[in-house]
Coordinates of C-alpha atoms and ligand atoms in Angstrom, one line a residue:
X1 CA 0.0 0.0 0.0
X2 CA 1.4 3.4 -1.0
X3 CA 0.1 6.6 0.6
X4 CA -0.4 9.8 -1.3
X5 CA -2.8 12.8 -1.4
X6 CA -6.5 12.1 -2.2
X7 CA -7.1 14.3 -5.3
X8 CA -10.4 13.0 -6.5
X9 CA -12.8 10.8 -4.7
X10 CA -13.9 7.3 -5.7
X11 CA -12.5 3.8 -6.1
X12 CA -11.1 1.9 -9.2
X13 CA -9.4 -1.4 -9.8
X14 CA -7.6 -1.6 -13.1
X15 CA -4.5 -2.3 -15.1
X16 CA -1.4 -0.1 -14.9
X17 CA -0.2 1.8 -17.9
X18 CA 2.9 3.9 -17.2
X19 CA 2.9 7.1 -19.1
X20 CA 6.3 7.8 -20.3
X21 CA 7.9 11.0 -19.2
X22 CA 8.3 13.2 -22.3
X23 CA 10.4 15.5 -20.3
X24 CA 13.5 16.7 -22.2
X25 CA 16.8 17.5 -20.4
X26 CA 18.1 20.8 -21.6
X27 CA 21.7 21.2 -22.4
X28 CA 23.3 24.5 -23.3
X29 CA 25.1 24.7 -26.7
X30 CA 26.7 27.6 -28.4
X31 CA 25.2 28.4 -31.7
X32 CA 26.9 29.8 -34.8
X33 CA 23.9 29.7 -37.2
X34 CA 21.6 32.1 -35.3
X35 CA 19.0 32.4 -38.0
X36 CA 18.9 28.6 -38.4
X37 CA 18.3 28.2 -34.6
X38 CA 15.5 30.8 -34.6
X39 CA 13.8 28.9 -37.5
X40 CA 14.1 25.7 -35.6
X41 CA 12.3 27.3 -32.6
X42 CA 9.6 28.8 -34.9
X43 CA 8.9 25.3 -36.4
X44 CA 8.6 23.7 -32.9
X45 CA 6.3 26.5 -31.9
X46 CA 4.1 26.0 -34.9
X47 CA 4.0 22.2 -34.4
X48 CA 3.0 22.8 -30.7
X49 CA 0.2 25.1 -31.7
X50 CA -1.2 22.5 -34.1
X51 CA -1.1 19.8 -31.5
X52 CA -2.7 21.9 -28.9
X53 CA -5.4 22.9 -31.3
X54 CA -6.3 19.2 -31.8
X55 CA -6.2 18.5 -28.1
X56 CA -8.4 21.6 -27.4
X57 CA -11.0 20.4 -29.9
X58 CA -11.0 16.9 -28.4
X59 CA -11.4 18.4 -24.9
X60 CA -14.2 20.7 -26.0
X61 CA -16.1 17.7 -27.3
X62 CA -15.4 15.5 -24.2
X63 CA -15.1 17.8 -21.3
X64 CA -17.1 20.9 -22.4
X65 CA -16.0 24.4 -23.4
X66 CA -15.3 25.6 -19.8
X67 CA -12.8 22.9 -19.0
X68 CA -11.2 23.2 -22.5
X69 CA -10.6 26.9 -21.6
X70 CA -7.3 25.9 -20.0
X71 CA -5.9 25.2 -23.4
X72 CA -7.1 28.6 -24.5
X73 CA -4.6 30.1 -22.1
X74 CA -1.9 27.7 -23.3
X75 CA -2.6 28.8 -26.9
X76 CA -2.4 32.4 -25.7
X77 CA 1.0 31.9 -24.3
X78 CA 2.2 30.2 -27.6
X79 CA 0.7 33.1 -29.5
X80 CA 2.0 35.8 -27.2
X81 CA 4.6 37.7 -29.3
X82 CA 6.4 38.7 -26.1
X83 CA 6.9 35.1 -25.1
X84 CA 8.3 34.0 -28.5
X85 CA 10.1 37.3 -28.8
X86 CA 11.9 36.7 -25.5
X87 CA 13.1 33.3 -26.6
X88 CA 14.3 34.6 -30.0
X89 CA 16.1 37.4 -28.3
X90 CA 17.7 34.9 -26.0
X91 CA 19.0 32.9 -28.9
X92 CA 20.4 36.0 -30.5
X93 CA 21.9 37.8 -27.6
X94 CA 23.4 34.8 -25.8
X95 CA 24.1 32.8 -29.0
X96 CA 22.6 29.7 -27.3
X97 CA 20.5 26.9 -28.6
X98 CA 16.7 27.3 -28.7
X99 CA 16.2 24.8 -25.8
X100 CA 18.4 26.9 -23.4
X101 CA 16.8 30.2 -24.5
X102 CA 13.3 28.7 -24.0
X103 CA 14.2 27.3 -20.6
X104 CA 15.4 30.7 -19.4
X105 CA 12.2 32.3 -20.4
X106 CA 10.1 29.5 -18.9
X107 CA 12.1 29.8 -15.6
X108 CA 11.4 33.5 -15.5
X109 CA 7.6 33.0 -15.9
X110 CA 7.6 30.0 -13.5
X111 CA 9.4 32.2 -10.9
X112 CA 6.6 34.8 -11.0
X113 CA 4.0 32.1 -10.3
X114 CA 6.0 30.2 -7.6
X115 CA 6.2 33.5 -5.6
X116 CA 2.5 33.7 -5.3
X117 CA 0.8 33.2 -2.0
X118 CA -2.3 31.5 -3.3
X119 CA -1.9 27.7 -3.7
X120 CA -4.2 27.7 -6.8
X121 CA -2.1 30.3 -8.5
X122 CA 1.1 28.6 -7.6
X123 CA -0.2 25.5 -9.3
X124 CA -0.9 27.5 -12.4
X125 CA 2.9 27.6 -12.9
X126 CA 2.2 24.0 -14.1
X127 CA 0.4 25.3 -17.1
X128 CA 3.5 27.3 -18.2
X129 CA 5.6 24.1 -17.6
X130 CA 3.1 22.1 -19.7
X131 CA 3.4 24.5 -22.7
X132 CA 7.2 24.6 -22.3
X133 CA 7.5 20.8 -22.2
X134 CA 5.5 20.5 -25.4
X135 CA 7.8 22.9 -27.3
X136 CA 10.9 21.2 -25.9
X137 CA 9.6 17.8 -26.9
X138 CA 8.9 19.1 -30.4
X139 CA 12.4 20.6 -30.5
X140 CA 13.7 17.1 -29.6
X141 CA 11.5 15.5 -32.3
X142 CA 9.7 13.4 -29.6
X143 CA 6.1 12.2 -30.3
X144 CA 3.6 14.1 -28.2
X145 CA 0.4 12.9 -29.9
X146 CA -2.8 11.4 -28.5
X147 CA -2.3 7.9 -27.0
X148 CA -4.5 4.8 -27.4
X149 CA -5.7 3.1 -24.3
X150 CA -7.1 -0.4 -23.4
X151 CA -10.2 -0.9 -21.3
X152 CA -9.8 -0.4 -17.5
X153 CA -6.6 1.5 -17.6
X154 CA -5.1 3.2 -14.6
X155 CA -2.6 5.7 -15.9
X156 CA 0.5 6.0 -13.7
X157 CA 2.8 9.0 -14.4
X158 CA 5.4 11.2 -12.7
X159 CA 3.0 14.1 -13.3
X160 CA 0.1 14.7 -15.6
X161 CA -0.2 18.0 -17.3
X162 CA -3.6 19.4 -18.2
X163 CA -3.1 18.4 -21.8
X164 CA -2.2 14.9 -20.7
X165 CA -5.4 14.7 -18.6
X166 CA -7.6 16.0 -21.3
X167 CA -6.2 13.4 -23.7
X168 CA -7.2 10.5 -21.4
X169 CA -9.9 8.5 -23.1
X170 CA -12.7 8.6 -20.6
X171 CA -14.2 5.3 -21.8
X172 CA -11.0 3.5 -21.1
X173 CA -9.1 5.3 -18.4
X174 CA -10.7 4.8 -15.0
X175 CA -8.3 6.5 -12.7
X176 CA -4.8 7.9 -12.4
X177 CA -1.9 8.0 -10.0
X178 CA 1.0 10.5 -10.0
X179 CA 4.3 10.9 -8.2
X180 CA 3.9 14.6 -7.7
X181 CA 1.1 17.2 -7.4
X182 CA -1.3 18.6 -4.9
X183 CA -5.1 18.8 -4.4
X184 CA -5.3 22.0 -6.4
X185 CA -3.1 21.1 -9.3
X186 CA -4.9 21.2 -12.6
X187 CA -4.8 17.4 -13.1
X188 CA -6.5 17.0 -9.8
X189 CA -9.2 19.6 -10.7
X190 CA -9.7 17.8 -14.0
X191 CA -10.0 14.4 -12.3
X192 CA -12.8 15.9 -10.1
X193 CA -14.5 17.2 -13.1
X194 CA -14.3 13.9 -14.9
X195 CA -15.3 12.3 -11.7
X196 CA -12.6 9.7 -11.9
X197 CA -10.6 8.7 -8.8
X198 CA -7.1 10.0 -8.5
X199 CA -4.3 10.0 -6.0
X200 CA -1.4 12.4 -6.4
X201 CA 1.9 13.0 -4.5
X202 CA 2.7 9.3 -4.3
X203 CA 6.4 10.2 -4.6
X204 CA 7.7 7.2 -6.5
X205 CA 4.7 5.2 -7.7
X206 CA 6.2 5.0 -11.2
X207 CA 9.0 2.8 -9.9
X208 CA 6.7 0.7 -7.7
X209 CA 4.6 -0.6 -10.6
X210 CA 5.1 -1.9 -14.1
X211 CA 2.8 -2.0 -17.1
X212 CA 0.1 -4.7 -16.7
X213 CA 0.1 -4.8 -12.9
X214 CA -3.2 -4.7 -11.2
X215 CA -3.7 -1.7 -9.0
X216 CA -6.4 -0.4 -6.7
X217 CA -6.9 3.4 -6.6
X218 CA -8.5 4.6 -3.4
X219 CA -9.3 8.3 -4.0
X220 CA -11.0 8.6 -0.7
X221 CA -8.1 7.7 1.6
X222 CA -5.5 8.7 -1.0
X223 CA -3.8 5.3 -1.4
X224 CA -2.7 2.9 -4.1
X225 CA -2.5 -0.9 -3.6
X226 CA -0.4 -2.7 -6.2
X227 CA -1.2 -6.3 -7.1
X228 CA -3.7 -6.8 -4.3
X229 CA -4.8 -10.3 -3.1
X230 CA -8.3 -11.6 -4.0
X231 CA -9.7 -10.6 -0.6
X232 CA -8.7 -7.0 -0.9
X233 CA -10.1 -6.9 -4.5
X234 CA -13.4 -8.2 -3.1
X235 CA -13.5 -5.6 -0.3
X236 CA -12.8 -2.8 -2.8
X237 CA -15.4 -4.1 -5.3
X238 CA -17.9 -3.6 -2.5
X239 CA -16.6 -0.1 -1.6
X240 CA -16.8 0.9 -5.2
X241 CA -20.4 -0.3 -5.5
X242 CA -21.4 1.5 -2.3
X243 CA -19.6 4.7 -3.5
X244 CA -21.4 4.6 -6.8
X245 CA -24.8 4.3 -5.1
X246 CA -23.8 7.2 -2.7
X247 CA -22.9 9.5 -5.7
X248 CA -26.2 8.6 -7.4
X249 CA -28.0 9.5 -4.2
X250 CA -26.2 12.8 -3.9
X251 CA -27.1 13.7 -7.5
X252 CA -30.7 13.7 -6.4
X253 CA -29.9 16.7 -4.2
X254 CA -29.0 19.0 -7.1
X255 CA -32.3 20.7 -7.1
X256 CA -33.1 20.2 -3.5
X257 CA -33.2 23.3 -1.2
X258 CA -31.0 22.7 1.8
X259 CA -32.9 22.7 5.1
X260 CA -31.4 21.8 8.5
X261 CA -33.1 19.3 10.9
X262 CA -34.3 22.4 12.8
X263 CA -36.1 23.6 9.7
X264 CA -33.7 26.5 8.8
X265 CA -33.1 27.1 5.1
X266 CA -29.4 27.5 4.3
X267 CA -27.6 28.4 1.1
X268 CA -24.9 26.2 -0.2
X269 CA -22.8 28.1 -2.7
X270 CA -19.6 27.8 -4.7
X271 CA -16.2 29.5 -4.6
X272 CA -14.9 30.5 -8.0
X273 CA -11.7 32.2 -9.5
X274 CA -12.9 32.8 -13.0
X275 CA -16.3 33.7 -14.5
X276 CA -16.6 30.4 -16.4
X277 CA -16.4 28.5 -13.1
X278 CA -20.0 29.3 -12.5
X279 CA -21.1 26.4 -14.7
X280 CA -19.4 23.8 -12.4
X281 CA -21.2 25.4 -9.5
X282 CA -24.6 25.2 -11.2
X283 CA -23.9 21.6 -12.3
X284 CA -23.5 20.7 -8.7
X285 CA -26.6 22.3 -7.5
X286 CA -25.0 25.5 -6.0
X287 CA -27.4 28.1 -4.7
X288 CA -25.1 30.9 -5.7
X289 CA -21.5 32.1 -5.6
X290 CA -20.3 32.8 -2.1
X291 CA -16.8 34.0 -3.1
X292 CA -15.5 35.1 -6.5
X293 CA -11.7 35.6 -6.0
X294 CA -11.2 38.4 -8.5
X295 CA -7.4 38.5 -8.2
X296 CA -7.4 35.7 -10.7
X297 CA -8.5 38.2 -13.3
X298 CA -5.4 40.3 -12.6
X299 CA -2.9 37.5 -12.8
X300 CA -1.4 35.6 -15.6
X301 CA -1.1 38.7 -17.7
X302 CA 1.2 41.7 -18.0
X303 CA -1.2 44.6 -17.5
X304 CA -4.1 45.6 -15.3
X305 CA -7.5 44.5 -16.6
X306 CA -9.5 47.6 -17.5
X307 CA -13.0 48.6 -16.5
X308 CA -14.6 47.2 -19.6
X309 CA -12.9 43.9 -19.4
X310 CA -13.7 43.5 -15.8
X311 CA -17.3 44.6 -16.3
X312 CA -17.7 41.8 -19.0
X313 CA -16.3 39.2 -16.6
X314 CA -18.6 40.1 -13.7
X315 CA -21.6 40.5 -16.0
X316 CA -21.0 37.0 -17.4
X317 CA -21.0 35.5 -13.9
X318 CA -24.1 37.2 -12.7
X319 CA -26.0 36.6 -15.9
X320 CA -25.2 32.9 -15.9
X321 CA -26.3 32.6 -12.3
X322 CA -29.7 33.9 -13.3
X323 CA -30.7 35.9 -10.2
X324 CA -28.9 33.7 -7.7
X325 CA -26.6 35.7 -5.3
X326 CA -23.0 36.3 -6.5
X327 CA -20.7 37.6 -3.9
X328 CA -17.7 39.2 -5.6
X329 CA -14.7 40.0 -3.5
X330 CA -12.6 43.1 -4.4
X331 CA -8.9 42.6 -5.2
X332 CA -7.0 40.6 -2.6
X333 CA -3.5 41.2 -3.8
X334 CA -0.2 42.1 -2.0
X335 CA 1.9 40.2 0.5
X336 CA 3.5 37.6 -1.6
X337 CA 0.6 37.5 -4.1
X338 CA 2.3 39.8 -6.5
X339 CA 1.4 41.2 -9.9
X340 CA 4.3 41.3 -12.3
X341 CA 3.2 44.8 -13.5
X342 CA 2.6 46.3 -10.0
X343 CA 5.9 46.5 -8.2
X344 CA 5.6 46.5 -4.4
X345 CA 8.2 47.0 -1.8
X346 CA 9.7 43.9 0.0
X347 CA 8.2 43.3 3.4
X348 CA 9.4 41.5 6.6
X349 CA 5.9 40.1 7.2
X350 CA 4.0 40.0 3.9
X351 CA 0.9 38.4 5.5
X352 CA 0.7 41.3 8.0
X353 CA 1.6 43.8 5.4
X354 CA 0.4 46.0 2.5
X355 CA -2.3 43.9 0.9
X356 CA -5.9 43.5 0.0
X357 CA -8.1 46.4 1.2
X358 CA -5.1 48.2 2.6
X359 CA -3.5 48.4 -0.8
X360 CA -6.9 49.3 -2.5
X361 CA -7.5 52.1 -0.1
X362 CA -4.1 53.5 -0.8
X363 CA -4.3 52.9 -4.6
X364 CA -7.8 54.2 -5.2
X365 CA -6.9 54.5 -8.9
X366 CA -6.8 50.7 -9.1
X367 CA -9.7 50.2 -6.7
X368 CA -12.1 52.6 -8.5
X369 CA -11.7 50.8 -11.8
X370 CA -12.9 47.6 -10.2
X371 CA -15.7 49.2 -8.2
X372 CA -17.1 50.9 -11.3
X373 CA -17.0 47.6 -13.2
X374 CA -18.7 45.8 -10.3
X375 CA -21.4 48.5 -10.0
X376 CA -22.2 48.4 -13.7
X377 CA -22.4 44.6 -13.7
X378 CA -24.8 44.8 -10.7
X379 CA -27.5 46.0 -13.2
X380 CA -27.5 42.5 -14.7
X381 CA -28.0 40.2 -11.7
X382 CA -27.8 39.6 -8.0
X383 CA -24.3 41.0 -7.4
X384 CA -23.0 41.7 -3.9
X385 CA -19.7 43.4 -3.1
X386 CA -17.4 42.0 -0.4
X387 CA -14.2 43.7 0.9
X388 CA -11.3 41.5 2.1
X389 CA -9.0 41.8 5.1
X390 CA -11.1 44.3 7.0
X391 CA -9.7 45.0 10.5
X392 CA -11.6 48.1 11.5
X393 CA -14.9 49.9 10.9
X394 CA -12.9 52.8 9.4
X395 CA -11.7 50.6 6.6
X396 CA -15.2 49.5 5.7
X397 CA -16.6 53.1 5.9
X398 CA -13.7 54.4 3.7
X399 CA -14.4 51.6 1.2
X400 CA -18.0 52.5 1.1
X401 CA -17.1 56.2 0.6
X402 CA -15.1 55.3 -2.5
X403 CA -17.9 53.1 -3.7
X404 CA -20.3 56.0 -3.3
X405 CA -18.0 58.2 -5.3
X406 CA -18.1 55.7 -8.1
X407 CA -21.9 55.6 -7.9
X408 CA -22.0 59.4 -8.3
X409 CA -19.7 59.2 -11.3
X410 CA -21.9 56.5 -12.9
X411 CA -25.1 58.6 -12.2
X412 CA -23.5 61.6 -13.9
X413 CA -22.5 59.4 -16.8
X414 CA -26.0 58.0 -17.0
X415 CA -24.8 54.4 -16.5
X416 CA -27.0 51.9 -14.7
X417 CA -26.3 50.0 -11.6
X418 CA -28.3 48.5 -8.7
X419 CA -28.8 51.3 -6.1
X420 CA -29.7 48.7 -3.4
X421 CA -26.7 46.5 -3.9
X422 CA -25.5 44.7 -0.7
X423 CA -22.0 45.3 0.6
X424 CA -20.3 43.1 3.1
X425 CA -16.9 42.1 4.5
X426 CA -14.8 39.1 4.9
X427 CA -14.3 38.3 8.6
X428 CA -10.8 36.9 8.4
X429 CA -8.8 39.0 10.9
X430 CA -9.5 38.2 14.6
X431 CA -10.1 41.9 15.3
X432 CA -13.1 41.9 12.9
X433 CA -14.6 38.9 14.6
X434 CA -14.1 40.4 18.1
X435 CA -15.6 43.6 16.9
X436 CA -18.3 42.0 14.9
X437 CA -21.1 43.5 17.0
X438 CA -20.1 47.0 15.9
X439 CA -19.4 46.1 12.3
X440 CA -22.7 44.3 12.0
X441 CA -24.5 47.6 12.4
X442 CA -23.0 48.9 9.1
X443 CA -22.5 45.9 6.8
X444 CA -25.2 44.0 4.9
X445 CA -23.5 40.6 5.5
X446 CA -20.4 38.9 6.8
X447 CA -18.5 36.0 5.2
X448 CA -16.0 34.3 7.5
X449 CA -12.7 33.6 5.8
X450 CA -11.4 30.8 7.9
X451 CA -8.3 30.1 5.8
X452 CA -6.9 33.4 7.2
X453 CA -8.9 33.6 10.4
X454 CA -7.3 30.4 11.7
X455 CA -3.8 31.4 10.8
X456 CA -4.1 34.8 12.4
X457 CA -5.9 33.5 15.5
X458 CA -3.5 30.7 16.2
X459 CA -0.4 32.5 14.9
X460 CA 0.2 29.5 12.6
X461 CA 1.1 30.1 9.0
X462 CA -1.4 28.5 6.7
X463 CA 1.3 27.4 4.3
X464 CA 4.0 26.0 6.7
X465 CA 3.8 22.2 6.9
X466 CA 6.0 22.1 10.0
X467 CA 3.4 23.7 12.1
X468 CA 0.3 22.4 10.2
X469 CA -0.6 20.4 13.4
X470 CA -1.4 23.8 15.0
X471 CA -3.6 24.9 12.2
X472 CA -6.8 23.5 13.6
X473 CA -10.3 24.7 12.5
X474 CA -11.9 23.2 15.5
X475 CA -9.6 25.0 18.1
X476 CA -12.0 26.4 20.7
X477 CA -10.7 29.9 20.1
X478 CA -11.5 29.7 16.4
X479 CA -14.9 28.3 17.2
X480 CA -15.6 31.1 19.7
X481 CA -14.8 33.8 17.1
X482 CA -17.0 32.1 14.5
X483 CA -19.9 31.8 16.9
X484 CA -19.5 35.5 18.0
X485 CA -19.5 36.6 14.4
X486 CA -22.6 34.7 13.5
X487 CA -24.5 35.9 16.6
X488 CA -23.4 39.5 16.0
X489 CA -24.8 39.4 12.4
X490 CA -28.1 37.9 13.5
X491 CA -28.5 40.4 16.3
X492 CA -28.6 43.2 13.6
X493 CA -30.7 41.1 11.3
X494 CA -27.9 40.5 8.8
X495 CA -26.8 37.2 7.3
X496 CA -23.5 35.4 7.9
X497 CA -21.7 33.1 5.5
X498 CA -18.4 31.3 5.4
X499 CA -16.2 31.0 2.3
X500 CA -13.0 29.5 3.9
X501 CA -12.3 25.8 3.3
X502 CA -13.9 25.0 6.7
X503 CA -17.3 25.5 5.2
X504 CA -17.0 22.2 3.2
X505 CA -15.2 20.3 6.0
X506 CA -17.2 17.3 7.0
X507 CA -16.0 17.5 10.6
X508 CA -17.0 21.2 11.0
X509 CA -20.4 21.2 9.3
X510 CA -22.4 20.0 12.3
X511 CA -21.0 22.7 14.5
X512 CA -21.5 25.4 11.9
X513 CA -25.2 24.3 11.5
X514 CA -25.6 24.4 15.3
X515 CA -24.2 28.0 15.3
X516 CA -26.8 29.0 12.7
X517 CA -24.5 29.8 9.7
X518 CA -26.7 31.0 6.9
X519 CA -24.5 30.4 3.9
X520 CA -21.8 27.8 3.2
X521 CA -19.5 28.4 0.2
X522 CA -17.0 25.9 -1.1
X523 CA -15.4 24.3 -4.2
X524 CA -18.1 23.1 -6.6
X525 CA -17.3 19.4 -6.1
X526 CA -17.9 19.5 -2.4
X527 CA -21.4 21.1 -2.6
X528 CA -23.6 18.0 -2.9
X529 CA -21.9 16.2 0.0
X530 CA -22.2 19.4 2.1
X531 CA -25.9 19.7 1.3
X532 CA -26.4 16.1 2.6
X533 CA -24.5 16.7 5.8
X534 CA -26.3 20.0 6.5
X535 CA -29.7 18.3 6.0
X536 CA -28.7 15.6 8.5
X537 CA -27.8 18.1 11.2
Ligands
PEP622 C1 -10.1 32.9 3.6 O1 -9.1 33.6 4.0 O2 -10.7 32.1 4.2 C2 -10.5 33.1 2.2 C3 -11.6 32.5 1.7 O3 -9.7 33.8 1.4 P1 -8.4 33.3 0.7 O4 -8.3 31.8 0.8 O5 -8.5 33.8 -0.7 O6 -7.4 34.1 1.5
MG623 MG1 -8.3 35.3 3.0

């Protein structure tokens, strides 16, 4: 039995197919024929585009347009003249081979992503790597086409890139296992979309198995069992059957309104990073969007998104949600979540530094563009604005003042927006929770951001594995702050949600129901299970 990270729930028993690593080792060479080398790079780039186009079309057919969108961003990188230009310039100025010049540019891009605080964004560095590996493989003349699979295949690989995952033939591939990766790596997200079990981060599974071995994939516990005995196979057949039944049962909850045992109606919503993610939330029966992390719109690009572009994104999300609530959080950037085009000073304690609302209140030029776009989109659906990292009433009032300024501007310009739009705050700094009774008088709602609230309350960095044992959502101090926040909101007749990971945590749900939480917001694939648990409590 080999232990890894459970990336996608479910069980599978199948035959191993090791996916060969197409990774190319880059060696530096000095080049005399500069033009010849540039041509070689241009040919590899063209071949990569053609392959990606094919994969994208296949993905669109099999996974749907929203999931194929990841290849759109790969294409964009391939077509970005700055990307290709940087490689060509590298060949010319350093007189090195195309592989080396490409590697340098990829490393630069990867460095930008690796420095980001958000785990999801860090994992997006994998997309850059994916595109880079494809060009490198083409430079080396390696085949990177679409593979053929036998029935009941479990793909075992060092890593699976998004394009590898999209190429998996769903009728044949029943699960996958990888040496590396985390829960929010793209392959893991894809596996959850495909609803096939997957275990990642198994360290050396590629050496532990050979082609043709039988393997059990336990995507619930995050384990792989190689060449199991008959008894284990039997036990897993039963688990698989039970799980299938359970999923089918859960699907019945898609259109069911969630009501607790005590008869309280609660909202179960989804967290999104991009406007297209709303489809996944709807497919899983989400009642709304409890958190739209807008910083994703600002990343993966080299200039600030303008008002028009942001307006289109927010409008798309609210329109597709057809009147359901969509809580959009204003820019939560800063600390070590950096934007390449917005230089910020180095800080000793970035988590306690110049970030989120603190940055926006200082850079009102940036803030107002977003607020105007949000206001204009509010005319098209049920949009609510949420301010992140609020520590004091002054910050909220100042944010509202700037929002009012934007409203005045739009009125003068004759542009429509919802005059009664709700504004709320993230309660993710202990000071806000302690002071919730005062804040509740002014806001329309709270959403508890437990990811940060826990780290600040327990002084335990949410990203440091060494002290992860301290990072405990059920710590009595954390629970007290949550309870206080919910009670303070209710006392003023306001609603209180939660958009941190804790909202979808099976162990926490009963307590949160008991405290009277009104809205639970989580990743789309957790929604149905949360609905079930909430209804049982
Ligand atoms: C939180 O802090 O709980 C939260 C939802 O925000 P983020 O994870 O984006 O910091
Ligand atoms: Mg936060």
